[in-house]
């Protein structure tokens, strides 16, 4: 289960709308969706949370490239919606790289000819796929009142509410929840 909302800053404050991400296939599609929410090219935030496991913030300011923050890259990588946000650049990978070759991995945890007791090495290809923890622009909301330290300290369970509260947009976010 996921929740996604758009918060668009207007001259009258924040306007919220819930959004379905089913038709969004790329980060560019998501940025276009955000831009449509604000005809004046004001700041738009896309807030996404999934099952209290992770949350993400995408910030679109006019035609600038979107800025992204994801609270837990490994949890988001297991989600179709998280995969939208986890670009190669965000993960520090070469563009077009898909990470380790999962077909070449022996998923029982052992290498050929190795006993199961010897397979405790966590430095293998699966460990480097996507790290646990936050990735992206942790200063994404600094100018809006949520500093890097506060953003990193947020728990996925109540992060969107805390962000909306700091923006003065908790009431409008609750109307679309």
Coordinates of C-alpha atoms in Angstrom, one line a residue:
X1 CA 0.0 0.0 0.0
X2 CA 1.3 3.4 -0.9
X3 CA 0.3 7.0 -0.6
X4 CA 1.3 9.8 -3.0
X5 CA 0.4 13.4 -2.9
X6 CA 1.3 16.6 -4.7
X7 CA 1.9 19.8 -2.7
X8 CA 2.0 22.8 -4.9
X9 CA 3.0 26.2 -3.4
X10 CA 0.8 29.0 -4.6
X11 CA 0.6 32.7 -3.5
X12 CA -2.2 31.6 -1.2
X13 CA -0.2 28.8 0.5
X14 CA 0.0 25.1 -0.3
X15 CA -2.5 23.2 -2.3
X16 CA -2.6 19.4 -2.1
X17 CA -3.9 16.7 -4.4
X18 CA -3.6 13.0 -4.2
X19 CA -2.2 11.3 -7.2
X20 CA -2.1 7.9 -8.7
X21 CA 1.3 6.8 -9.9
X22 CA 0.0 3.8 -11.9
X23 CA 0.5 5.6 -15.3
X24 CA 3.9 7.1 -14.3
X25 CA 6.8 5.1 -15.7
X26 CA 9.8 7.4 -15.4
X27 CA 11.1 10.2 -13.3
X28 CA 10.5 12.5 -16.2
X29 CA 6.8 11.4 -16.2
X30 CA 6.6 12.2 -12.5
X31 CA 8.2 15.6 -13.0
X32 CA 5.8 16.4 -15.8
X33 CA 2.9 15.4 -13.5
X34 CA 4.2 17.7 -10.8
X35 CA 4.6 20.6 -13.3
X36 CA 1.0 20.2 -14.3
X37 CA 0.0 20.8 -10.7
X38 CA 1.4 24.3 -10.8
X39 CA 0.8 26.4 -13.9
X40 CA 2.8 29.3 -12.4
X41 CA 6.0 27.2 -12.2
X42 CA 6.1 27.4 -8.5
X43 CA 7.6 24.7 -6.2
X44 CA 5.8 21.4 -6.3
X45 CA 6.6 18.6 -3.9
X46 CA 5.7 15.0 -4.7
X47 CA 5.5 13.1 -1.4
X48 CA 5.4 9.3 -1.5
X49 CA 5.3 6.8 1.3
X50 CA 5.0 3.0 1.2
X51 CA 3.9 0.8 4.0
X52 CA 5.7 2.8 6.6
X53 CA 8.9 1.3 5.2
X54 CA 10.3 4.3 3.3
X55 CA 9.3 7.8 2.1
X56 CA 10.5 9.9 -0.8
X57 CA 10.3 13.6 -1.7
X58 CA 10.7 14.9 -5.2
X59 CA 10.9 18.6 -5.6
X60 CA 10.2 20.3 -8.9
X61 CA 10.9 24.0 -9.3
X62 CA 9.7 25.2 -12.7
X63 CA 11.7 23.6 -15.5
X64 CA 14.7 22.7 -13.2
X65 CA 15.7 19.1 -12.9
X66 CA 13.8 17.4 -10.1
X67 CA 15.6 17.0 -6.8
X68 CA 15.1 13.7 -5.0
X69 CA 15.4 12.4 -1.4
X70 CA 14.6 8.8 -0.4
X71 CA 14.7 7.7 3.2
X72 CA 15.7 4.1 2.6
X73 CA 17.1 3.1 -0.8
X74 CA 17.0 -0.6 -0.1
X75 CA 13.4 -0.6 0.9
X76 CA 12.5 1.7 -2.0
X77 CA 14.3 -0.6 -4.5
X78 CA 11.8 -3.3 -3.6
X79 CA 9.0 -1.1 -4.7
X80 CA 7.9 -0.2 -8.2
X81 CA 7.3 3.4 -7.0
X82 CA 10.7 3.5 -5.4
X83 CA 12.3 2.4 -8.6
X84 CA 11.0 5.6 -10.2
X85 CA 13.1 7.7 -7.8
X86 CA 16.2 5.6 -7.6
X87 CA 18.0 6.8 -10.7
X88 CA 21.6 5.6 -11.5
X89 CA 22.8 9.1 -10.7
X90 CA 21.1 9.0 -7.3
X91 CA 22.6 5.6 -6.5
X92 CA 26.1 6.6 -7.8
X93 CA 26.1 4.0 -10.6
X94 CA 27.1 4.4 -14.2
X95 CA 24.1 5.3 -16.3
X96 CA 22.6 2.2 -17.9
X97 CA 24.0 -0.1 -15.2
X98 CA 21.5 -2.5 -13.7
X99 CA 23.6 -3.4 -10.7
X100 CA 24.7 -7.0 -10.3
X101 CA 23.7 -9.7 -12.7
X102 CA 21.0 -11.4 -10.7
X103 CA 20.9 -14.4 -13.1
X104 CA 24.5 -15.2 -12.2
X105 CA 23.8 -15.2 -8.5
X106 CA 23.3 -18.5 -6.6
X107 CA 20.4 -17.6 -4.5
X108 CA 20.9 -20.4 -1.9
X109 CA 23.7 -18.3 -0.5
X110 CA 26.5 -20.6 -1.5
X111 CA 29.0 -20.6 -4.4
X112 CA 29.6 -23.7 -6.5
X113 CA 31.7 -26.2 -4.5
X114 CA 31.3 -24.2 -1.3
X115 CA 29.5 -25.5 1.8
X116 CA 26.7 -23.5 3.3
X117 CA 28.8 -22.7 6.4
X118 CA 31.4 -20.9 4.3
X119 CA 28.8 -18.4 2.7
X120 CA 28.9 -15.7 5.4
X121 CA 30.7 -13.1 3.2
X122 CA 28.5 -10.0 2.8
X123 CA 30.8 -8.3 0.3
X124 CA 29.3 -10.2 -2.7
X125 CA 27.4 -8.7 -5.6
X126 CA 24.0 -8.7 -3.8
X127 CA 25.4 -6.5 -1.0
X128 CA 26.5 -3.8 -3.4
X129 CA 23.1 -3.6 -5.2
X130 CA 21.5 -0.9 -3.1
X131 CA 22.6 0.3 0.3
X132 CA 20.3 0.7 3.2
X133 CA 19.7 4.2 4.4
X134 CA 18.9 7.6 2.8
X135 CA 20.0 8.7 -0.6
X136 CA 19.6 11.9 -2.5
X137 CA 19.5 15.6 -1.7
X138 CA 19.0 15.8 2.0
X139 CA 18.9 19.6 1.8
X140 CA 15.9 19.4 -0.5
X141 CA 13.6 21.2 2.0
X142 CA 16.1 23.5 3.8
X143 CA 14.6 26.7 2.4
X144 CA 11.1 25.4 3.4
X145 CA 11.9 24.9 7.1
X146 CA 12.9 21.2 7.2
X147 CA 16.7 21.0 7.5
X148 CA 18.9 18.1 6.6
X149 CA 19.2 16.9 10.2
X150 CA 15.4 16.9 10.7
X151 CA 14.8 15.2 7.4
X152 CA 17.2 12.4 8.1
X153 CA 15.7 11.9 11.6
X154 CA 12.1 11.4 10.3
X155 CA 10.6 8.0 10.7
X156 CA 8.8 6.6 7.6
X157 CA 5.6 6.1 9.6
X158 CA 4.9 9.8 10.2
X159 CA 7.4 11.6 7.9
X160 CA 4.9 13.1 5.4
X161 CA 2.8 14.5 8.2
X162 CA 5.9 16.0 9.9
X163 CA 7.0 17.5 6.6
X164 CA 3.5 18.9 5.9
X165 CA 3.4 20.3 9.4
X166 CA 6.7 22.1 9.0
X167 CA 5.5 23.6 5.7
X168 CA 2.2 24.7 7.3
X169 CA 0.4 22.3 4.9
X170 CA -0.8 19.6 7.3
X171 CA -4.5 20.5 6.9
X172 CA -4.4 20.4 3.1
X173 CA -2.5 17.2 3.1
X174 CA -5.0 15.5 5.5
X175 CA -7.8 16.5 3.1
X176 CA -6.3 14.2 0.4
X177 CA -5.2 11.4 2.7

